[in-house]
PDB file of C-alpha atoms in Angstrom:
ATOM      1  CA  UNK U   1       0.000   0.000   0.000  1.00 78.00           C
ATOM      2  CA  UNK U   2       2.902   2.087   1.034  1.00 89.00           C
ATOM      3  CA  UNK U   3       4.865   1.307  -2.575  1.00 91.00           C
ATOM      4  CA  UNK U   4       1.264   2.316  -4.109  1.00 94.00           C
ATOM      5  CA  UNK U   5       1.267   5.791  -2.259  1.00 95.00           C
ATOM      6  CA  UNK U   6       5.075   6.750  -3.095  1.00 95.00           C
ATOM      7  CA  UNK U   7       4.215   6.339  -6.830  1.00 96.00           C
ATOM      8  CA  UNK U   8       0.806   8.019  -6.785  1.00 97.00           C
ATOM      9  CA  UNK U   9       2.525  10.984  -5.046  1.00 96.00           C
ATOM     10  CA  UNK U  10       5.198  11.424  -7.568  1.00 97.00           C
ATOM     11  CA  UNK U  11       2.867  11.045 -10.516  1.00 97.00           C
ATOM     12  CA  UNK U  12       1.003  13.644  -9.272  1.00 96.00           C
ATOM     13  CA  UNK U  13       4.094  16.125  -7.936  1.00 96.00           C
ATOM     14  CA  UNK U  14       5.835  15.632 -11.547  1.00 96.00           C
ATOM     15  CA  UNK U  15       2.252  15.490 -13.834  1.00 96.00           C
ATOM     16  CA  UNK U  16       3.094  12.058 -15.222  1.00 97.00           C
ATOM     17  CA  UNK U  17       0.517   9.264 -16.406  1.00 97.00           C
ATOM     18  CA  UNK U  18       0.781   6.051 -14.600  1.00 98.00           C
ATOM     19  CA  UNK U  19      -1.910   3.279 -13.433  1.00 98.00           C
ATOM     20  CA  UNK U  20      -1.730   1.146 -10.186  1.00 97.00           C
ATOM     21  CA  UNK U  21      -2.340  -1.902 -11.946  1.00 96.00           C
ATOM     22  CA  UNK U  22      -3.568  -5.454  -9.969  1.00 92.00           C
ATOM     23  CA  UNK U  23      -2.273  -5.977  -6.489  1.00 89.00           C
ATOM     24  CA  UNK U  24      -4.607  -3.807  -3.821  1.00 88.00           C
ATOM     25  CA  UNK U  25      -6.454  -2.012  -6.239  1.00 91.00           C
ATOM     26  CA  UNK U  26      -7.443  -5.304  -7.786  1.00 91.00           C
ATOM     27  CA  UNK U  27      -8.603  -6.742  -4.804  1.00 90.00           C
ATOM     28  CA  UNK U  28     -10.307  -3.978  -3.488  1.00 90.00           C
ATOM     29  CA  UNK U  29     -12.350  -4.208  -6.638  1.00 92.00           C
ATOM     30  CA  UNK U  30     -12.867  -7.937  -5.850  1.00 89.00           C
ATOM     31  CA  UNK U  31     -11.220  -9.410  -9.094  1.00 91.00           C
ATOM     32  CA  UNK U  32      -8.673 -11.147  -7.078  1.00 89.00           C
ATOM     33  CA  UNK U  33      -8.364 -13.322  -4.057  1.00 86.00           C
ATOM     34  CA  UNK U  34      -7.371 -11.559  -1.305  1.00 84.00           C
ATOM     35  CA  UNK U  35      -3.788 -12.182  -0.550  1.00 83.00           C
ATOM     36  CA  UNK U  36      -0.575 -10.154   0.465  1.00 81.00           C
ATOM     37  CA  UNK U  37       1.181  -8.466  -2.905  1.00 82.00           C
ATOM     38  CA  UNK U  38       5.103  -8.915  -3.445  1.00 81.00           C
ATOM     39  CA  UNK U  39       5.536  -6.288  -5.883  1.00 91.00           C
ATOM     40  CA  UNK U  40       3.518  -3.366  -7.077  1.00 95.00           C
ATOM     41  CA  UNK U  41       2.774  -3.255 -10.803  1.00 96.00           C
ATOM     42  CA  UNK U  42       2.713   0.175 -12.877  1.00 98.00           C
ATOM     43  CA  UNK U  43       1.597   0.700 -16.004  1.00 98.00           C
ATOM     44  CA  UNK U  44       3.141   3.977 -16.902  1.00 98.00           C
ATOM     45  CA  UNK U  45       2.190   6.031 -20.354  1.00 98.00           C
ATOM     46  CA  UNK U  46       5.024   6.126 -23.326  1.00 96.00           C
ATOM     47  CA  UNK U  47       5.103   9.371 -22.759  1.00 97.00           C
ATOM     48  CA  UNK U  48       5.477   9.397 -19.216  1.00 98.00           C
ATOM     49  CA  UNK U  49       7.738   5.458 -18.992  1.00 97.00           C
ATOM     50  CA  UNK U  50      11.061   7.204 -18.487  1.00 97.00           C
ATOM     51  CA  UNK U  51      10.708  10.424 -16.265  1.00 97.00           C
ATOM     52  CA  UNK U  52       8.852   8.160 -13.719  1.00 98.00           C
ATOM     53  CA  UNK U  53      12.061   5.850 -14.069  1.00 97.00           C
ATOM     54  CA  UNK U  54      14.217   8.556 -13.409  1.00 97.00           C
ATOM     55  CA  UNK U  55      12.379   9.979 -10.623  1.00 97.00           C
ATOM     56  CA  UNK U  56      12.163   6.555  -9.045  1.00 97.00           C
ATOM     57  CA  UNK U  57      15.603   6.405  -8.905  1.00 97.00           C
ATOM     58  CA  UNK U  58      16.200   9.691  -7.200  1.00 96.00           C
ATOM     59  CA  UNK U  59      14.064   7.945  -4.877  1.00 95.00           C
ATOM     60  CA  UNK U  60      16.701   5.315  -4.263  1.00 96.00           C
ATOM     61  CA  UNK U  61      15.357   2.647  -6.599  1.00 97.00           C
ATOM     62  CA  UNK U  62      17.370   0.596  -8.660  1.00 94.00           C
ATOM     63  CA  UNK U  63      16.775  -1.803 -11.650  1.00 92.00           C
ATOM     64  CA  UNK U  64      16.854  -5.483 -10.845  1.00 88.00           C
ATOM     65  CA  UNK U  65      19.027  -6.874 -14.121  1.00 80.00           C
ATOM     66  CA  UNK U  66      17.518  -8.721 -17.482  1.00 74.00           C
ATOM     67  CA  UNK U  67      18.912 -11.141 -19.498  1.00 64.00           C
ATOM     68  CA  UNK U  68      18.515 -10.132 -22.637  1.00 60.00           C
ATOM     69  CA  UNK U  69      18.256 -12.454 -26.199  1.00 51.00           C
ATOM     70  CA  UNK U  70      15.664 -14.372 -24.002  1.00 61.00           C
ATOM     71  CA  UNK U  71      13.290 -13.637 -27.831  1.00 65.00           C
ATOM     72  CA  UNK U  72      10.777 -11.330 -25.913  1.00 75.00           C
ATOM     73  CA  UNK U  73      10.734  -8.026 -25.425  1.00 79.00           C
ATOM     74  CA  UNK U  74      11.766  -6.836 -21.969  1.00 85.00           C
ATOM     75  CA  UNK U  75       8.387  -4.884 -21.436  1.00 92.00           C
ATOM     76  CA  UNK U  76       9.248  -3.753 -17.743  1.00 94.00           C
ATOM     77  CA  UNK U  77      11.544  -2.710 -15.418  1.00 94.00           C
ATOM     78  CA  UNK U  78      11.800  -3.865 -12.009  1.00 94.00           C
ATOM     79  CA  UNK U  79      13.324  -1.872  -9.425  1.00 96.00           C
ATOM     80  CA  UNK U  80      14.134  -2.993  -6.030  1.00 94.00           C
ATOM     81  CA  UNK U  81      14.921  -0.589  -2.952  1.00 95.00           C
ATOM     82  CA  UNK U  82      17.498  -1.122   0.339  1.00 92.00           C
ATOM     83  CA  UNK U  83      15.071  -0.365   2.349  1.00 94.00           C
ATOM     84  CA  UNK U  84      11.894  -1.538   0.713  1.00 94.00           C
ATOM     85  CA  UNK U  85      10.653  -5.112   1.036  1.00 92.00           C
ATOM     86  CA  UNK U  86       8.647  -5.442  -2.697  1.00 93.00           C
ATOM     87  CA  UNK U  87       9.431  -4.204  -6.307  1.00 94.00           C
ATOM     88  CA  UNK U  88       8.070  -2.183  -8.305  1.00 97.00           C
ATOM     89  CA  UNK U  89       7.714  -3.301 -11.896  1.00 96.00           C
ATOM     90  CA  UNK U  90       7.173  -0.499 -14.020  1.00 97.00           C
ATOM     91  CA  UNK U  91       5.935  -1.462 -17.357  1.00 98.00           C
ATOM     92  CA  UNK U  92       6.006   0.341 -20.924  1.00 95.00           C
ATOM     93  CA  UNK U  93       3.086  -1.738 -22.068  1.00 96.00           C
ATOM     94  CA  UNK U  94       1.110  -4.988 -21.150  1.00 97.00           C
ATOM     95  CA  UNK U  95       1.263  -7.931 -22.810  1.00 95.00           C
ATOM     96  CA  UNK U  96      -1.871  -9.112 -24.250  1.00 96.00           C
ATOM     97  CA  UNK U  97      -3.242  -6.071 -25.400  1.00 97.00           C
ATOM     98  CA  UNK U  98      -2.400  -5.576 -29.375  1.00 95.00           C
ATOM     99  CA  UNK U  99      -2.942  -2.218 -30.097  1.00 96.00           C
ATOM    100  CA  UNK U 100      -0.402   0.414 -29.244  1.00 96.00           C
ATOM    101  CA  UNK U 101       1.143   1.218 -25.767  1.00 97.00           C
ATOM    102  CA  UNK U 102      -0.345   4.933 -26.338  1.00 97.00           C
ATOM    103  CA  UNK U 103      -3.796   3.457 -27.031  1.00 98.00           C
ATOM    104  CA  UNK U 104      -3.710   0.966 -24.833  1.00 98.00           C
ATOM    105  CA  UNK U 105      -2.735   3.327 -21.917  1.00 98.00           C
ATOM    106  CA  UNK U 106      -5.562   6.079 -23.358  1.00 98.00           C
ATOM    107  CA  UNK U 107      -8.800   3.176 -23.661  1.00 98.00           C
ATOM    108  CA  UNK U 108      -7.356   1.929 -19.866  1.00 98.00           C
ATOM    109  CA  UNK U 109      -7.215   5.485 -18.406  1.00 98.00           C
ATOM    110  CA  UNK U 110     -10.887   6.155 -20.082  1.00 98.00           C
ATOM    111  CA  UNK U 111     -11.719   2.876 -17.839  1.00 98.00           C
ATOM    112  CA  UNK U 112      -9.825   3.966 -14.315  1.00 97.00           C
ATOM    113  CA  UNK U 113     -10.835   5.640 -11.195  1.00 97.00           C
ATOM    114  CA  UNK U 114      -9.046   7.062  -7.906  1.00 96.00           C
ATOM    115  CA  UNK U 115      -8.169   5.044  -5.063  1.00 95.00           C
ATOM    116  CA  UNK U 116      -7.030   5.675  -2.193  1.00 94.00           C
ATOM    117  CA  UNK U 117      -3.275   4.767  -1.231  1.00 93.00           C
ATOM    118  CA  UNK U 118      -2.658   5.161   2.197  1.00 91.00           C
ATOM    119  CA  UNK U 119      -4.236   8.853   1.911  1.00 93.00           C
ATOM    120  CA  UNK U 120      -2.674   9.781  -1.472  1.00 95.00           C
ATOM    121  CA  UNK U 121      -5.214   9.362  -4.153  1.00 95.00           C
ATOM    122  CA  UNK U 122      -3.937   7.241  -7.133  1.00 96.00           C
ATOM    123  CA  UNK U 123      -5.364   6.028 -10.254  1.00 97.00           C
ATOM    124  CA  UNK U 124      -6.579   2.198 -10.966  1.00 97.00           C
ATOM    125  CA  UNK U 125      -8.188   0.136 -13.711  1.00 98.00           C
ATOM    126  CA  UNK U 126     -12.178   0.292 -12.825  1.00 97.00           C
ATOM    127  CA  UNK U 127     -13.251  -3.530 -12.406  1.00 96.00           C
ATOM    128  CA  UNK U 128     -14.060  -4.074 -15.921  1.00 97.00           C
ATOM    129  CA  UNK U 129     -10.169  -3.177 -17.378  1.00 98.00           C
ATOM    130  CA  UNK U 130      -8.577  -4.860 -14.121  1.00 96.00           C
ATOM    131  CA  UNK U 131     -10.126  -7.967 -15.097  1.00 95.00           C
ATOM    132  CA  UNK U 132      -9.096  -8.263 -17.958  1.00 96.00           C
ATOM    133  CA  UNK U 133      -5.695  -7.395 -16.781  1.00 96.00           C
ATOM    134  CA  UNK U 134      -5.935  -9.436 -13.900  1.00 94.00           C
ATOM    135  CA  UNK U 135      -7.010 -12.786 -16.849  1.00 94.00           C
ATOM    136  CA  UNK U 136      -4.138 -11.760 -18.802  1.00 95.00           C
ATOM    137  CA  UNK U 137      -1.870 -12.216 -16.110  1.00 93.00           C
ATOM    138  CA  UNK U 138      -3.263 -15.392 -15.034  1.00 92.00           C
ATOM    139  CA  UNK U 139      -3.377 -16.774 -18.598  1.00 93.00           C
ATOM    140  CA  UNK U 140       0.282 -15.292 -18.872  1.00 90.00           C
ATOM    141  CA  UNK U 141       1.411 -17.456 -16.057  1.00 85.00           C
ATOM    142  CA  UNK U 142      -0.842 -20.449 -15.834  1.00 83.00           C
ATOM    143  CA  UNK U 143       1.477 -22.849 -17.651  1.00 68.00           C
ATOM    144  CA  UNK U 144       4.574 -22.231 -15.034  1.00 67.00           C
ATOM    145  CA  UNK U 145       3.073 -23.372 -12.057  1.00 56.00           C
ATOM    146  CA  UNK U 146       6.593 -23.462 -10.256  1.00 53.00           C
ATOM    147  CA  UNK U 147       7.091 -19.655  -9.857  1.00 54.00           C
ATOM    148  CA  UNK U 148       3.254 -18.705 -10.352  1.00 57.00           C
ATOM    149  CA  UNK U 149       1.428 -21.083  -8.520  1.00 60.00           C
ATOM    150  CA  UNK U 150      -1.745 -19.071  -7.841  1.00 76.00           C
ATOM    151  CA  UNK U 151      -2.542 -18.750 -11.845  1.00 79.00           C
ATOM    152  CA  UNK U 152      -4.594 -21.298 -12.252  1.00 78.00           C
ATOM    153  CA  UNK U 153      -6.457 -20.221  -9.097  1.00 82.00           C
ATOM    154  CA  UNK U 154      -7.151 -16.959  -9.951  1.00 84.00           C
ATOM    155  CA  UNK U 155      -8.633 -17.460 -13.124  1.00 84.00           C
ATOM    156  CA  UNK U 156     -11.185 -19.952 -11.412  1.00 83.00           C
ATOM    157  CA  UNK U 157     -11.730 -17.516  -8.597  1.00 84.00           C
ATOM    158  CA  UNK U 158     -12.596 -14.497 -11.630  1.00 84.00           C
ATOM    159  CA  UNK U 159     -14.670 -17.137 -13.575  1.00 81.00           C
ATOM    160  CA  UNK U 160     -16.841 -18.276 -11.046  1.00 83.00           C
ATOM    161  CA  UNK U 161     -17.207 -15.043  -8.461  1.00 83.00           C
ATOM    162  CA  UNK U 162     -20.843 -14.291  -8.608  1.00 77.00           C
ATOM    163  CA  UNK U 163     -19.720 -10.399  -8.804  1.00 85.00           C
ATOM    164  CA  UNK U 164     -18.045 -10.413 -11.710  1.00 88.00           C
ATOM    165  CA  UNK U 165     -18.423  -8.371 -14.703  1.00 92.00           C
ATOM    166  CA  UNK U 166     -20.808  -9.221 -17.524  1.00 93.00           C
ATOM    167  CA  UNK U 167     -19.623 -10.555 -20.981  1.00 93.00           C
ATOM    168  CA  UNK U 168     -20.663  -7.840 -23.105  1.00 94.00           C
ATOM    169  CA  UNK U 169     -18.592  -5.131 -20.899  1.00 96.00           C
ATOM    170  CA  UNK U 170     -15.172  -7.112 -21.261  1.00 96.00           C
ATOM    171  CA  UNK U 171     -15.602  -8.354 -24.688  1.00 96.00           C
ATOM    172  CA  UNK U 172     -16.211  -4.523 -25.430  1.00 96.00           C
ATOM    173  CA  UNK U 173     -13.385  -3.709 -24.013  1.00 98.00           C
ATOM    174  CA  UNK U 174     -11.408  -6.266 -25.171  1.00 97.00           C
ATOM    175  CA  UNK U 175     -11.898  -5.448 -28.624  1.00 97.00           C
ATOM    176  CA  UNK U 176     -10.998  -1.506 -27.968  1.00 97.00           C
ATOM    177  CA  UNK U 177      -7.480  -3.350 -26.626  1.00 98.00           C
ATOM    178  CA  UNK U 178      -7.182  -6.185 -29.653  1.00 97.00           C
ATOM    179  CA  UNK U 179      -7.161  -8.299 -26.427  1.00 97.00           C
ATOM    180  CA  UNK U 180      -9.560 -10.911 -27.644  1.00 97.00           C
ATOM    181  CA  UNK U 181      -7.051 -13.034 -29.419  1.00 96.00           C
ATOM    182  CA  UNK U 182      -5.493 -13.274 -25.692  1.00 96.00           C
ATOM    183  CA  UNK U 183      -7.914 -13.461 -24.151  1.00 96.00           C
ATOM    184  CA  UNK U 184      -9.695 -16.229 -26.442  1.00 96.00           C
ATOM    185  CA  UNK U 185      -9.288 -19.199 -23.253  1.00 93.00           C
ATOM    186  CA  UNK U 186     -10.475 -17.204 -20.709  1.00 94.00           C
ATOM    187  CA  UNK U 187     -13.899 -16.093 -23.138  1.00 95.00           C
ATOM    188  CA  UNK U 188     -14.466 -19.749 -24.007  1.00 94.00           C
ATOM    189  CA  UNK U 189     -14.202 -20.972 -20.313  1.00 92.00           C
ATOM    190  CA  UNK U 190     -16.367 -18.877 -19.026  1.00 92.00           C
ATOM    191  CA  UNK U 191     -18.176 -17.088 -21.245  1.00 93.00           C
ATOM    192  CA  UNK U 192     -19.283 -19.263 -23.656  1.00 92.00           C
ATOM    193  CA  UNK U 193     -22.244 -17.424 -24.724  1.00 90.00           C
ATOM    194  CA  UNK U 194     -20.575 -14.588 -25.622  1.00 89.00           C
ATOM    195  CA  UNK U 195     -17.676 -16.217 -26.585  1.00 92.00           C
ATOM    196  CA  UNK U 196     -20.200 -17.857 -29.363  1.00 91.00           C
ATOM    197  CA  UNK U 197     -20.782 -14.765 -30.695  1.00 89.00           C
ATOM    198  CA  UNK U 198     -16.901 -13.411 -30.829  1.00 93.00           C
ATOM    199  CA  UNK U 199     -14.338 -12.912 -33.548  1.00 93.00           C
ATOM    200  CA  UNK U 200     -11.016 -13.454 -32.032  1.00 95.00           C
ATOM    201  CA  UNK U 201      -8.404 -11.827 -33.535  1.00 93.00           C
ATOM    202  CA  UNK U 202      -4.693 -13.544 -33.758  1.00 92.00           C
ATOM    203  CA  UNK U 203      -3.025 -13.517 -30.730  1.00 92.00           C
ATOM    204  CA  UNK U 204       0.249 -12.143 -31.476  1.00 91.00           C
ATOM    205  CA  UNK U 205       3.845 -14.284 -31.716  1.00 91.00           C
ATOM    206  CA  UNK U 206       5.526 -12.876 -28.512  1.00 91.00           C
ATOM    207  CA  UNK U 207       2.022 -13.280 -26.469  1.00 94.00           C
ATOM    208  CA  UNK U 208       2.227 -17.148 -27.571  1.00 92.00           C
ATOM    209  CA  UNK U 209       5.781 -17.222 -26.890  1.00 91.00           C
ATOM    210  CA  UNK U 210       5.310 -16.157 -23.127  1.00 90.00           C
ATOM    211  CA  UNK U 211       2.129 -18.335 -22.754  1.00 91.00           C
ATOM    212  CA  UNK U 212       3.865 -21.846 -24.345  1.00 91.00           C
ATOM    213  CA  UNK U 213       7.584 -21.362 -23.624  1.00 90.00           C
ATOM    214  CA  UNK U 214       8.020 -21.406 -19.791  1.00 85.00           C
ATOM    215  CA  UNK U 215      10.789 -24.163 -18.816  1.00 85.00           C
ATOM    216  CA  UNK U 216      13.975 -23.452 -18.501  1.00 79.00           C
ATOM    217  CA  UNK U 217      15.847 -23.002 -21.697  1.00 84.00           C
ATOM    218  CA  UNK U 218      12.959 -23.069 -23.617  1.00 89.00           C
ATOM    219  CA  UNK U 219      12.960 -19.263 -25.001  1.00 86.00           C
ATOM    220  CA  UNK U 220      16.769 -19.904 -25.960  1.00 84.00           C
ATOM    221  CA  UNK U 221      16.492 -22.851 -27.881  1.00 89.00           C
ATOM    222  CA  UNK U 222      13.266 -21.429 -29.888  1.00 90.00           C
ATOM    223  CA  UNK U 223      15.497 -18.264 -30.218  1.00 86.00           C
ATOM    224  CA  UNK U 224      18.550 -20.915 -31.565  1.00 87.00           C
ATOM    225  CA  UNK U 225      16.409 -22.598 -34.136  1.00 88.00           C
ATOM    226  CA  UNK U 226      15.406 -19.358 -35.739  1.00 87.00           C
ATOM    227  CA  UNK U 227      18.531 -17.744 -35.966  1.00 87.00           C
ATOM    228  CA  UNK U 228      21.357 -18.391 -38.454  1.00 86.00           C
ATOM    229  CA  UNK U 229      25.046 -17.749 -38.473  1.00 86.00           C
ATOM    230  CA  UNK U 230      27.323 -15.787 -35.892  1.00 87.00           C
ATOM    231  CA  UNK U 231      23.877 -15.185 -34.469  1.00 84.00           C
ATOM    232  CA  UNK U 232      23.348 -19.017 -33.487  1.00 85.00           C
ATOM    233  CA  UNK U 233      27.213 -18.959 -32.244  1.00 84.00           C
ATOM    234  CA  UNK U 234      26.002 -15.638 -30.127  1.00 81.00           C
ATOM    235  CA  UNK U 235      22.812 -16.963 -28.164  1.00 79.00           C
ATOM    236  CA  UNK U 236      25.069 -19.993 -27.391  1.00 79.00           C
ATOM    237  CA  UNK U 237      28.389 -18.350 -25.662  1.00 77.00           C
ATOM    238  CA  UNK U 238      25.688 -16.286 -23.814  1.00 73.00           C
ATOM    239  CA  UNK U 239      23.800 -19.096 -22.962  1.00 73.00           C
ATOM    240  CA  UNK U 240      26.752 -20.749 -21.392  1.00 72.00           C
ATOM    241  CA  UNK U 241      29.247 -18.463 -20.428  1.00 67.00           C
ATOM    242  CA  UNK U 242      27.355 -14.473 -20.322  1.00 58.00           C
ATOM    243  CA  UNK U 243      25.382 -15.508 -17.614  1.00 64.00           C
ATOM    244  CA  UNK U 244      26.024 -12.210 -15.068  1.00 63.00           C
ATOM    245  CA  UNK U 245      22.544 -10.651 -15.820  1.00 61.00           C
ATOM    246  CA  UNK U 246      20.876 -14.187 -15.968  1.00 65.00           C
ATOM    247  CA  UNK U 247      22.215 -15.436 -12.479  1.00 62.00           C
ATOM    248  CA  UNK U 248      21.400 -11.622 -10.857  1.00 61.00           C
ATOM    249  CA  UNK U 249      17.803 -12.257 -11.650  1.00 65.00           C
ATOM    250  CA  UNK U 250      17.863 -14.620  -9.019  1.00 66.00           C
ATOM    251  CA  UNK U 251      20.303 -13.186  -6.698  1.00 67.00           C
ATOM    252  CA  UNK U 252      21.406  -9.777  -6.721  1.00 65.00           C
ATOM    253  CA  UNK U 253      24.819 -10.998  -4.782  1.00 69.00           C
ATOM    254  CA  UNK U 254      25.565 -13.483  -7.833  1.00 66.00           C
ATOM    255  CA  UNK U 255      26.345 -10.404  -9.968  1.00 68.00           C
ATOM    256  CA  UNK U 256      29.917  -9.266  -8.280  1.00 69.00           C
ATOM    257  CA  UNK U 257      30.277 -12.355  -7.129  1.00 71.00           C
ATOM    258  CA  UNK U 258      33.791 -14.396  -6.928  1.00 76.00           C
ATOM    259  CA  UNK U 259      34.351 -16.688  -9.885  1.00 73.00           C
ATOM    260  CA  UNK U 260      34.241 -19.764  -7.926  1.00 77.00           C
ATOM    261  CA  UNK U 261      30.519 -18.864  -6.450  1.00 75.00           C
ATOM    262  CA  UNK U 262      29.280 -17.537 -10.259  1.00 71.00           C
ATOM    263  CA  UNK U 263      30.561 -21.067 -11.361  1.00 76.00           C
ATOM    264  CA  UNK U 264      28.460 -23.020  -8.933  1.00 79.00           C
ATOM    265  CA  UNK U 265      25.447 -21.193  -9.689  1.00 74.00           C
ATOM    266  CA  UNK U 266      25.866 -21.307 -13.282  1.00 71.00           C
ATOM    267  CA  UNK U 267      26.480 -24.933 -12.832  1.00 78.00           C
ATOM    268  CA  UNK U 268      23.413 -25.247 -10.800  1.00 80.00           C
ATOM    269  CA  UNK U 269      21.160 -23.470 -13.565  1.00 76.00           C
ATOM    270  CA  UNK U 270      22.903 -25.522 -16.036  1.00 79.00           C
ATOM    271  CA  UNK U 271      21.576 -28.774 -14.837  1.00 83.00           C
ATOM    272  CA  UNK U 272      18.574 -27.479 -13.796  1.00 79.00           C
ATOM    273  CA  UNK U 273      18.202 -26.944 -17.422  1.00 78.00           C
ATOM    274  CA  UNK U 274      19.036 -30.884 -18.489  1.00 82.00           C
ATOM    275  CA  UNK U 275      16.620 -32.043 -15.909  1.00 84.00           C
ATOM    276  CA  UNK U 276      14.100 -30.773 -17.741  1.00 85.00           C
ATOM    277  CA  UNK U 277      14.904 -31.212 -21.295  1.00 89.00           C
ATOM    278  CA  UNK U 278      12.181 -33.064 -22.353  1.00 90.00           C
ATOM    279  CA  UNK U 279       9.529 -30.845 -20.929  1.00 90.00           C
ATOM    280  CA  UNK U 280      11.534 -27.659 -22.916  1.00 90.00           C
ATOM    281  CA  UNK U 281      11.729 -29.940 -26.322  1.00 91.00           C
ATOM    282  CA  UNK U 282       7.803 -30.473 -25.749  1.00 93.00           C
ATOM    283  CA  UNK U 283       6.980 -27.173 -25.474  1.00 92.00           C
ATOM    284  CA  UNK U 284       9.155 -25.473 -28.203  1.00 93.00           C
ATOM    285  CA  UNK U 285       7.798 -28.364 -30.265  1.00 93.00           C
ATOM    286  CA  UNK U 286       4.219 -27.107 -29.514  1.00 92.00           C
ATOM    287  CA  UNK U 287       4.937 -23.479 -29.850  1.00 92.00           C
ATOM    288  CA  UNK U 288       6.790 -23.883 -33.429  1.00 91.00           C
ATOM    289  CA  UNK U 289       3.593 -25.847 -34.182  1.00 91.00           C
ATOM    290  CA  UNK U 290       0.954 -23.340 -33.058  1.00 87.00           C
ATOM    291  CA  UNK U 291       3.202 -20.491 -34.807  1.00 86.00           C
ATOM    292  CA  UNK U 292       3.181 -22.437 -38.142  1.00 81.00           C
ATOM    293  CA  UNK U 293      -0.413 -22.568 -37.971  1.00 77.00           C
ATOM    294  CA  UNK U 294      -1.114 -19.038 -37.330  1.00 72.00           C
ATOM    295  CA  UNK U 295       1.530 -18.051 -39.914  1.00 69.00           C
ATOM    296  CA  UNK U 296      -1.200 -20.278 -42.605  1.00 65.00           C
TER     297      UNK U 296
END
């Protein structure tokens, strides 16, 4: 609540454009279970993305580190604090929605309304736009139930809550977004009348990328197969050996790190990654498949 009120205030003391996406606001407006948050999620405008950045870090935040040539686009930032015991992750778009970060952000602020943030007034989603954020996530996440183990759960709990909104208000806004293609499972699970009456539109490559490939490896080797060249030779020394950014996801104190303890963990993530070979080859199988069919 605290994390929510330090960003409300400084959108408002430096006029930026930024939502309090999920987390309190979401369950305040019933479209989540109730449970403790460990990060808060901001959805900031294009306009607005990197002044709230900076002025986050004149706050003392700092940006936890991505590995890149994972083959999606990094679309947020999360910062971490000293002092502070949850993240922010301050994203430049969400992914699911197709149309454009500025339109996106515009149809989502037509849809929001103030909350209250520990007595600073913020702006939300209203319940219609954070649940379809709240299904994208969900549907984002459901397939890696080791780190997001509450997916699956959530979309049940949004599905079958006697208080939630009506078909025709998230299918409308779901085609202001070009969500529908997303949000296609979660229409046809429960909403099948009004899922009946739906065109879907594509979903796009990197949203079926994040939803199929999940294990370990799995984004590399898609990322291998497609590229040709010094570029295969490039994803695999960085795969082995330029793993600084990859290991500090984990643990910030892997980053400067001796030799001797980055070799351990690399080794550690390495085999991780053999262990579960067969579930990667499944799924990059699947997602090469589903990608050749939308490509027809």
């Amino acid at each position: 609540m605290l994390g929510s009120a330090l960003v409300s205030y400084i959108c408002h003391t430096h006029s930026l454009s930024a939502l309090i996406i999920k987390g309190p606001g979401a369950t305040y407006l019933g479209v989540r279970p109730p449970r403790p948050s460990s990060d808060i999620d901001v959805l900031a405008h294009p306009v607005s993305f990197q002044q709230l950045l900076t002025a986050l870090t004149h706050y003392g935040w700092n940006a936890r580190p991505f590995a890149e040539n994972l083959g999606i686009p990094n679309h947020s930032i999360t910062l971490y604090h000293e002092e502070w015991p949850v993240d922010i992750d301050l994203h430049r778009y969400y992914p699911g929605f197709g149309t454009s970060a500025a339109r996106a952000f515009e149809v989502l602020e037509e849809n929001s309304m103030k909350c209250d943030f520990a007595g600073v007034v913020g702006s939300i989603p209203n319940k219609v736009a954070a649940s379809l954020i709240q299904a994208l996530h969900a549907l984002r996440n459901e397939s890696d139930a080791h780190n997001y183990g509450h997916a699956t759960e959530d979309l049940s709990w949004m599905g079958q809550n006697p208080d939630r909104c009506s078909g025709t208000d998230l299918r409308l806004l779901a085609e202001k977004l070009d969500a529908t293609g997303a949000l296609e499972p979660y229409f046809r699970r429960f909403y099948p009348v009004e899922s009946g009456e739906m065109e879907f539109s594509k979903p796009s490559d990197e949203w079926t990328r994040r939803t199929e490939l999940t294990a370990p490896g799995s984004l590399r080797i898609s990322a291998l197969l497609d590229a040709h060249g010094r570029s295969r030779i490039r994803i695999i020394w960085s795969s082995l050996f330029s793993v600084r950014d990859s290991l500090g996801m984990k643990d910030l104190r892997l980053q400067d790190a001796g030799l001797k303890s980055k070799g351990k963990a690399n080794l550690k993530r390495i085999l991780n990654f053999m262990g579960q070979i067969p579930m990667t080859i499944r799924q990059v199988r699947r997602y090469r498949s589903l990608r050749d069919d939308q490509d027809r």
